mmCIF file of C-alpha atoms in Angstrom:
data_model
loop_
_atom_site.group_PDB
_atom_site.id
_atom_site.type_symbol
_atom_site.label_atom_id
_atom_site.label_comp_id
_atom_site.label_asym_id
_atom_site.label_seq_id
_atom_site.Cartn_x
_atom_site.Cartn_y
_atom_site.Cartn_z
ATOM 1 C CA UNK A 1 118.089 102.203 71.662
ATOM 2 C CA UNK A 2 114.520 103.284 71.948
ATOM 3 C CA UNK A 3 114.330 101.399 75.210
ATOM 4 C CA UNK A 4 115.995 104.215 77.061
ATOM 5 C CA UNK A 5 113.085 106.520 76.440
ATOM 6 C CA UNK A 6 110.890 103.965 78.104
ATOM 7 C CA UNK A 7 112.341 104.594 81.527
ATOM 8 C CA UNK A 8 111.083 107.122 83.957
ATOM 9 C CA UNK A 9 113.840 109.616 84.315
ATOM 10 C CA UNK A 10 114.592 109.460 87.996
ATOM 11 C CA UNK A 11 116.810 112.375 88.674
ATOM 12 C CA UNK A 12 116.199 112.202 92.401
ATOM 13 C CA UNK A 13 119.102 111.650 94.682
ATOM 14 C CA UNK A 14 118.873 109.507 97.802
ATOM 15 C CA UNK A 15 118.511 112.713 99.814
ATOM 16 C CA UNK A 16 114.967 113.646 98.806
ATOM 17 C CA UNK A 17 113.653 110.220 99.806
ATOM 18 C CA UNK A 18 115.291 110.377 103.209
ATOM 19 C CA UNK A 19 113.809 113.850 103.637
ATOM 20 C CA UNK A 20 110.313 112.582 102.764
ATOM 21 C CA UNK A 21 110.795 109.651 105.137
ATOM 22 C CA UNK A 22 111.699 112.091 107.927
ATOM 23 C CA UNK A 23 108.571 114.116 107.132
ATOM 24 C CA UNK A 24 106.445 110.947 107.281
ATOM 25 C CA UNK A 25 107.936 109.948 110.634
ATOM 26 C CA UNK A 26 107.370 113.458 112.019
ATOM 27 C CA UNK A 27 103.756 113.427 110.843
ATOM 28 C CA UNK A 28 103.268 110.071 112.589
ATOM 29 C CA UNK A 29 104.604 111.559 115.826
ATOM 30 C CA UNK A 30 102.318 114.587 115.378
ATOM 31 C CA UNK A 31 99.240 112.430 114.791
ATOM 32 C CA UNK A 32 99.972 110.399 117.951
ATOM 33 C CA UNK A 33 100.501 113.601 119.957
ATOM 34 C CA UNK A 34 97.293 115.204 118.662
ATOM 35 C CA UNK A 35 95.303 112.058 119.500
ATOM 36 C CA UNK A 36 96.407 112.473 123.124
ATOM 37 C CA UNK A 37 94.865 115.945 123.297
ATOM 38 C CA UNK A 38 91.187 116.504 123.860
ATOM 39 C CA UNK A 39 89.940 118.669 121.014
ATOM 40 C CA UNK A 40 86.565 117.019 120.546
ATOM 41 C CA UNK A 41 85.395 116.413 117.007
ATOM 42 C CA UNK A 42 88.575 117.832 115.534
ATOM 43 C CA UNK A 43 90.491 114.735 116.648
ATOM 44 C CA UNK A 44 89.151 112.559 113.808
ATOM 45 C CA UNK A 45 89.442 115.379 111.281
ATOM 46 C CA UNK A 46 93.054 116.091 112.230
ATOM 47 C CA UNK A 47 93.991 112.404 112.157
ATOM 48 C CA UNK A 48 92.451 111.962 108.703
ATOM 49 C CA UNK A 49 94.010 115.169 107.405
ATOM 50 C CA UNK A 50 97.476 114.054 108.527
ATOM 51 C CA UNK A 51 96.865 110.583 107.041
ATOM 52 C CA UNK A 52 95.924 112.222 103.715
ATOM 53 C CA UNK A 53 99.097 114.346 103.716
ATOM 54 C CA UNK A 54 101.158 111.209 104.394
ATOM 55 C CA UNK A 55 99.374 109.284 101.634
ATOM 56 C CA UNK A 56 99.957 112.212 99.254
ATOM 57 C CA UNK A 57 103.689 112.183 99.994
ATOM 58 C CA UNK A 58 103.916 108.423 99.436
ATOM 59 C CA UNK A 59 101.902 108.620 96.195
ATOM 60 C CA UNK A 60 103.773 111.534 94.653
ATOM 61 C CA UNK A 61 107.344 110.889 95.809
ATOM 62 C CA UNK A 62 107.736 107.210 96.718
ATOM 63 C CA UNK A 63 105.388 105.979 93.991
ATOM 64 C CA UNK A 64 106.829 108.493 91.522
ATOM 65 C CA UNK A 65 103.474 109.920 90.463
ATOM 66 C CA UNK A 66 105.150 113.305 90.065
ATOM 67 C CA UNK A 67 107.531 111.927 87.441
ATOM 68 C CA UNK A 68 104.993 109.825 85.549
ATOM 69 C CA UNK A 69 102.990 111.138 82.633
ATOM 70 C CA UNK A 70 99.741 113.025 83.067
ATOM 71 C CA UNK A 71 97.753 109.870 82.267
ATOM 72 C CA UNK A 72 98.801 108.315 85.576
ATOM 73 C CA UNK A 73 97.662 111.355 87.491
ATOM 74 C CA UNK A 74 94.267 111.333 85.747
ATOM 75 C CA UNK A 75 94.004 107.581 86.459
ATOM 76 C CA UNK A 76 94.525 108.074 90.160
ATOM 77 C CA UNK A 77 92.161 111.042 90.266
ATOM 78 C CA UNK A 78 89.393 109.003 88.626
ATOM 79 C CA UNK A 79 89.923 106.112 91.064
ATOM 80 C CA UNK A 80 89.816 108.503 94.031
ATOM 81 C CA UNK A 81 86.789 110.262 92.565
ATOM 82 C CA UNK A 82 84.835 107.012 92.559
ATOM 83 C CA UNK A 83 85.933 106.224 96.088
ATOM 84 C CA UNK A 84 84.783 109.660 97.271
ATOM 85 C CA UNK A 85 81.495 109.381 95.321
ATOM 86 C CA UNK A 86 80.837 106.096 97.099
ATOM 87 C CA UNK A 87 81.474 107.716 100.470
ATOM 88 C CA UNK A 88 79.213 110.654 99.663
ATOM 89 C CA UNK A 89 76.383 108.421 98.453
ATOM 90 C CA UNK A 90 76.805 106.112 101.424
ATOM 91 C CA UNK A 91 76.530 108.932 103.926
ATOM 92 C CA UNK A 92 73.706 110.713 102.150
ATOM 93 C CA UNK A 93 71.812 107.418 102.312
ATOM 94 C CA UNK A 94 72.779 106.748 105.918
ATOM 95 C CA UNK A 95 71.883 110.252 107.149
ATOM 96 C CA UNK A 96 68.345 110.130 105.776
ATOM 97 C CA UNK A 97 67.406 106.730 107.074
ATOM 98 C CA UNK B 1 128.605 96.559 66.182
ATOM 99 C CA UNK B 2 125.924 99.086 66.881
ATOM 100 C CA UNK B 3 123.825 97.742 64.016
ATOM 101 C CA UNK B 4 123.879 94.184 65.427
ATOM 102 C CA UNK B 5 122.976 95.596 68.809
ATOM 103 C CA UNK B 6 120.106 97.396 67.240
ATOM 104 C CA UNK B 7 118.803 94.226 65.601
ATOM 105 C CA UNK B 8 119.165 92.325 68.851
ATOM 106 C CA UNK B 9 117.116 94.842 70.812
ATOM 107 C CA UNK B 10 114.575 95.432 68.090
ATOM 108 C CA UNK B 11 112.926 92.113 68.877
ATOM 109 C CA UNK B 12 112.524 92.819 72.560
ATOM 110 C CA UNK B 13 108.976 93.918 73.160
ATOM 111 C CA UNK B 14 109.003 96.082 76.185
ATOM 112 C CA UNK B 15 106.617 98.673 77.493
ATOM 113 C CA UNK B 16 107.632 99.777 80.935
ATOM 114 C CA UNK B 17 105.055 102.561 81.075
ATOM 115 C CA UNK B 18 102.282 100.136 80.142
ATOM 116 C CA UNK B 19 103.575 97.703 82.720
ATOM 117 C CA UNK B 20 103.420 100.277 85.488
ATOM 118 C CA UNK B 21 100.001 101.423 84.317
ATOM 119 C CA UNK B 22 98.768 97.843 84.599
ATOM 120 C CA UNK B 23 100.109 97.724 88.137
ATOM 121 C CA UNK B 24 98.296 100.950 89.004
ATOM 122 C CA UNK B 25 95.040 99.517 87.647
ATOM 123 C CA UNK B 26 95.507 96.517 89.905
ATOM 124 C CA UNK B 27 96.188 98.831 92.839
ATOM 125 C CA UNK B 28 92.845 100.561 92.210
ATOM 126 C CA UNK B 29 91.057 97.239 92.726
ATOM 127 C CA UNK B 30 92.954 96.940 95.999
ATOM 128 C CA UNK B 31 91.837 100.427 96.994
ATOM 129 C CA UNK B 32 88.221 99.431 96.367
ATOM 130 C CA UNK B 33 88.689 96.175 98.284
ATOM 131 C CA UNK B 34 89.870 98.032 101.360
ATOM 132 C CA UNK B 35 87.532 100.929 100.554
ATOM 133 C CA UNK B 36 84.536 98.650 101.086
ATOM 134 C CA UNK B 37 85.780 97.864 104.567
ATOM 135 C CA UNK B 38 86.450 101.524 105.291
ATOM 136 C CA UNK B 39 82.801 102.195 104.322
ATOM 137 C CA UNK B 40 81.642 99.655 106.904
ATOM 138 C CA UNK B 41 83.984 101.098 109.488
ATOM 139 C CA UNK B 42 82.825 104.682 108.972
ATOM 140 C CA UNK B 43 79.110 103.912 109.213
ATOM 141 C CA UNK B 44 79.499 101.746 112.307
ATOM 142 C CA UNK B 45 81.769 104.284 113.906
ATOM 143 C CA UNK B 46 79.033 106.903 113.544
ATOM 144 C CA UNK B 47 76.438 104.495 114.840
ATOM 145 C CA UNK B 48 78.501 103.264 117.801
ATOM 146 C CA UNK B 49 80.809 106.219 118.488
ATOM 147 C CA UNK B 50 80.998 105.569 122.219
ATOM 148 C CA UNK B 51 81.526 101.801 121.966
ATOM 149 C CA UNK B 52 84.294 102.289 119.409
ATOM 150 C CA UNK B 53 86.084 104.629 121.806
ATOM 151 C CA UNK B 54 85.800 102.176 124.666
ATOM 152 C CA UNK B 55 86.952 99.241 122.538
ATOM 153 C CA UNK B 56 89.887 101.156 121.013
ATOM 154 C CA UNK B 57 91.287 101.878 124.492
ATOM 155 C CA UNK B 58 92.280 98.199 124.649
ATOM 156 C CA UNK B 59 94.582 98.537 121.645
ATOM 157 C CA UNK B 60 98.254 99.198 122.190
ATOM 158 C CA UNK B 61 99.027 102.622 120.672
ATOM 159 C CA UNK B 62 102.779 102.172 121.134
ATOM 160 C CA UNK B 63 102.899 98.940 119.102
ATOM 161 C CA UNK B 64 100.681 100.603 116.494
ATOM 162 C CA UNK B 65 102.930 103.659 116.213
ATOM 163 C CA UNK B 66 106.024 101.462 116.177
ATOM 164 C CA UNK B 67 104.596 99.363 113.343
ATOM 165 C CA UNK B 68 103.766 102.555 111.422
ATOM 166 C CA UNK B 69 107.402 103.632 111.724
ATOM 167 C CA UNK B 70 108.559 100.173 110.566
ATOM 168 C CA UNK B 71 106.367 100.240 107.464
ATOM 169 C CA UNK B 72 107.360 103.818 106.576
ATOM 170 C CA UNK B 73 111.019 102.876 106.873
ATOM 171 C CA UNK B 74 110.495 99.778 104.716
ATOM 172 C CA UNK B 75 108.913 102.020 102.075
ATOM 173 C CA UNK B 76 112.075 104.135 102.148
ATOM 174 C CA UNK B 77 114.397 101.129 101.755
ATOM 175 C CA UNK B 78 112.225 99.876 98.875
ATOM 176 C CA UNK B 79 112.526 103.162 97.004
ATOM 177 C CA UNK B 80 116.283 103.247 97.702
ATOM 178 C CA UNK B 81 116.584 99.725 96.236
ATOM 179 C CA UNK B 82 115.183 101.077 92.958
ATOM 180 C CA UNK B 83 117.499 104.103 92.926
ATOM 181 C CA UNK B 84 120.444 101.801 93.662
ATOM 182 C CA UNK B 85 119.688 99.532 90.708
ATOM 183 C CA UNK B 86 119.305 102.581 88.448
ATOM 184 C CA UNK B 87 122.785 103.632 89.530
ATOM 185 C CA UNK B 88 124.129 100.135 88.795
ATOM 186 C CA UNK B 89 124.707 99.511 92.500
ATOM 187 C CA UNK B 90 123.469 95.937 92.423
ATOM 188 C CA UNK B 91 124.731 94.878 95.852
ATOM 189 C CA UNK B 92 123.246 97.942 97.542
ATOM 190 C CA UNK B 93 119.931 97.276 95.822
ATOM 191 C CA UNK B 94 119.894 93.670 97.055
ATOM 192 C CA UNK B 95 120.790 94.790 100.589
ATOM 193 C CA UNK B 96 117.970 97.365 100.525
ATOM 194 C CA UNK B 97 115.484 94.750 99.314
ATOM 195 C CA UNK B 98 116.530 92.338 102.052
ATOM 196 C CA UNK B 99 116.176 95.099 104.674
ATOM 197 C CA UNK B 100 112.666 95.776 103.319
ATOM 198 C CA UNK B 101 111.734 92.103 103.721
ATOM 199 C CA UNK B 102 113.286 92.100 107.202
ATOM 200 C CA UNK B 103 111.240 95.125 108.261
ATOM 201 C CA UNK B 104 108.082 93.493 106.883
ATOM 202 C CA UNK B 105 108.853 90.415 108.963
ATOM 203 C CA UNK B 106 109.438 92.644 111.992
ATOM 204 C CA UNK B 107 106.019 94.229 111.399
ATOM 205 C CA UNK B 108 104.366 90.801 111.303
ATOM 206 C CA UNK B 109 106.154 89.646 114.471
ATOM 207 C CA UNK B 110 104.802 92.716 116.298
ATOM 208 C CA UNK B 111 101.365 91.991 114.877
ATOM 209 C CA UNK B 112 101.656 88.416 116.114
ATOM 210 C CA UNK B 113 102.424 89.527 119.667
ATOM 211 C CA UNK B 114 99.653 92.106 119.523
ATOM 212 C CA UNK B 115 97.078 89.569 118.367
ATOM 213 C CA UNK B 116 98.150 86.821 120.768
ATOM 214 C CA UNK B 117 97.909 89.296 123.673
ATOM 215 C CA UNK B 118 94.339 90.121 122.592
ATOM 216 C CA UNK B 119 93.441 86.473 122.138
ATOM 217 C CA UNK B 120 94.998 85.701 125.523
ATOM 218 C CA UNK B 121 92.608 88.227 127.078
ATOM 219 C CA UNK B 122 89.771 86.370 125.396
ATOM 220 C CA UNK B 123 89.150 89.018 122.745
ATOM 221 C CA UNK B 124 88.790 87.290 119.411
ATOM 222 C CA UNK B 125 85.855 86.894 117.013
ATOM 223 C CA UNK B 126 83.192 84.684 118.519
ATOM 224 C CA UNK B 127 84.766 84.470 121.995
ATOM 225 C CA UNK B 128 82.505 84.480 125.070
ATOM 226 C CA UNK B 129 84.362 87.464 126.493
ATOM 227 C CA UNK B 130 83.759 89.496 123.336
ATOM 228 C CA UNK B 131 80.156 88.360 122.831
ATOM 229 C CA UNK B 132 79.304 89.564 126.339
ATOM 230 C CA UNK B 133 80.248 93.121 125.318
ATOM 231 C CA UNK B 134 78.114 95.723 123.531
ATOM 232 C CA UNK B 135 77.385 95.113 119.866
ATOM 233 C CA UNK B 136 79.433 98.216 118.964
ATOM 234 C CA UNK B 137 82.524 96.726 120.574
ATOM 235 C CA UNK B 138 81.924 93.384 118.842
ATOM 236 C CA UNK B 139 81.764 95.245 115.529
ATOM 237 C CA UNK B 140 84.925 97.182 116.340
ATOM 238 C CA UNK B 141 86.905 94.017 116.986
ATOM 239 C CA UNK B 142 85.360 92.252 113.997
ATOM 240 C CA UNK B 143 86.562 95.090 111.788
ATOM 241 C CA UNK B 144 89.900 95.245 113.596
ATOM 242 C CA UNK B 145 90.678 91.575 112.984
ATOM 243 C CA UNK B 146 89.333 91.624 109.443
ATOM 244 C CA UNK B 147 91.098 94.798 108.281
ATOM 245 C CA UNK B 148 94.456 94.346 110.009
ATOM 246 C CA UNK B 149 94.311 90.647 109.063
ATOM 247 C CA UNK B 150 93.765 91.383 105.387
ATOM 248 C CA UNK B 151 96.465 94.031 105.571
ATOM 249 C CA UNK B 152 98.793 91.486 107.195
ATOM 250 C CA UNK B 153 98.074 89.098 104.338
ATOM 251 C CA UNK B 154 99.127 91.840 101.930
ATOM 252 C CA UNK B 155 102.349 92.277 103.882
ATOM 253 C CA UNK B 156 103.052 88.540 103.452
ATOM 254 C CA UNK B 157 102.351 88.768 99.701
ATOM 255 C CA UNK B 158 104.612 91.833 99.502
ATOM 256 C CA UNK B 159 107.422 89.944 101.240
ATOM 257 C CA UNK B 160 107.144 87.066 98.747
ATOM 258 C CA UNK B 161 107.077 89.500 95.807
ATOM 259 C CA UNK B 162 110.130 91.438 96.986
ATOM 260 C CA UNK B 163 111.853 88.119 97.721
ATOM 261 C CA UNK B 164 111.351 87.073 94.092
ATOM 262 C CA UNK B 165 112.704 90.457 92.959
ATOM 263 C CA UNK B 166 115.790 90.005 95.132
ATOM 264 C CA UNK B 167 116.421 86.661 93.452
ATOM 265 C CA UNK B 168 115.951 88.191 90.003
ATOM 266 C CA UNK B 169 118.312 91.030 90.883
ATOM 267 C CA UNK B 170 120.930 88.574 92.125
ATOM 268 C CA UNK B 171 120.599 86.633 88.859
ATOM 269 C CA UNK B 172 121.007 89.809 86.797
ATOM 270 C CA UNK B 173 117.499 89.484 85.402
ATOM 271 C CA UNK B 174 116.688 92.839 86.953
ATOM 272 C CA UNK B 175 119.364 95.304 85.894
ATOM 273 C CA UNK B 176 119.956 99.056 85.706
ATOM 274 C CA UNK B 177 118.454 98.822 82.234
ATOM 275 C CA UNK B 178 115.395 96.744 83.054
ATOM 276 C CA UNK B 179 113.917 97.139 86.494
ATOM 277 C CA UNK B 180 110.188 97.674 85.925
ATOM 278 C CA UNK B 181 109.345 94.510 87.899
ATOM 279 C CA UNK B 182 111.153 95.900 90.895
ATOM 280 C CA UNK B 183 109.276 99.186 90.421
ATOM 281 C CA UNK B 184 105.942 97.352 90.331
ATOM 282 C CA UNK B 185 106.765 95.374 93.465
ATOM 283 C CA UNK B 186 107.630 98.737 95.004
ATOM 284 C CA UNK B 187 104.285 100.244 93.954
ATOM 285 C CA UNK B 188 102.500 97.338 95.636
ATOM 286 C CA UNK B 189 104.585 97.756 98.762
ATOM 287 C CA UNK B 190 103.863 101.494 98.979
ATOM 288 C CA UNK B 191 100.132 100.849 98.651
ATOM 289 C CA UNK B 192 100.317 98.420 101.575
ATOM 290 C CA UNK B 193 102.010 101.260 103.454
ATOM 291 C CA UNK B 194 99.302 103.769 102.483
ATOM 292 C CA UNK B 195 96.554 101.429 103.713
ATOM 293 C CA UNK B 196 98.312 101.142 107.059
ATOM 294 C CA UNK B 197 98.650 104.953 107.192
ATOM 295 C CA UNK B 198 94.838 105.065 107.337
ATOM 296 C CA UNK B 199 94.304 101.971 109.484
ATOM 297 C CA UNK B 200 96.595 103.230 112.228
ATOM 298 C CA UNK B 201 94.736 106.411 113.269
ATOM 299 C CA UNK B 202 91.319 104.819 112.713
ATOM 300 C CA UNK B 203 91.929 101.897 115.051
ATOM 301 C CA UNK B 204 94.654 102.926 117.466
ATOM 302 C CA UNK B 205 94.117 106.650 117.938
ATOM 303 C CA UNK B 206 90.445 107.062 118.816
ATOM 304 C CA UNK B 207 90.755 107.004 122.584
#
């Protein structure tokens, strides 16, 4: 009966997921509304910030990262680290050309 | 009775955590695949800021926002399908999976109308109409077709995957006791959703 320990213990009810879905829909509405306003350079920053919050919600709640072991979290962090490193190197190269 | 059960299960080699970890590793390669295209996008957007703004005005924000809502909802139904199977609600799980596939199809139908409208206006890679525009706008549409096209391909793959899972659930191969395949299909589906979360503001909301 060792198998049972192999499962992620999902103690969530349906409710939390519907709540997160509502939050995601609201954030989508907000990002569309903000794009309509003229706030100069902040438009891109706001859009990306909202996208990151949405991605975080999907990763942690829908993809159950919060319930997985620490290893998964470290995995994702390392993957994101390399993505960010690539962006940083790309733009440091691009800016000095 | 319990001893025979124990012997029967002792031979089953299962590692659900390892299985999910493998799926995550695959998802990282997907992130880098799309990441490469986001690199291209970001550099060209800096280089051709004005042209990107002009070109993006042609895109239909309402269809884009609508498709975002569809994908977010399909992510919800996917996660509910997993909870349902955990609670031994097989029929509900199958219904949720079918709704997910239906929403994915809905997304693709919208995409089809969006693309055909563009193509009808003569805006497609290599068209005379497009080639007469500024190079920044050509790049914008090149990236638009490439990135949303590749994303669309992922949606198709996701539909097939979830379809297989629905079949396995119906055949009792995926049960409340063994559902890691459904979880992995879900992980894939959520990643497709995350990619769209970034594609949407970058292409549709830069007017």
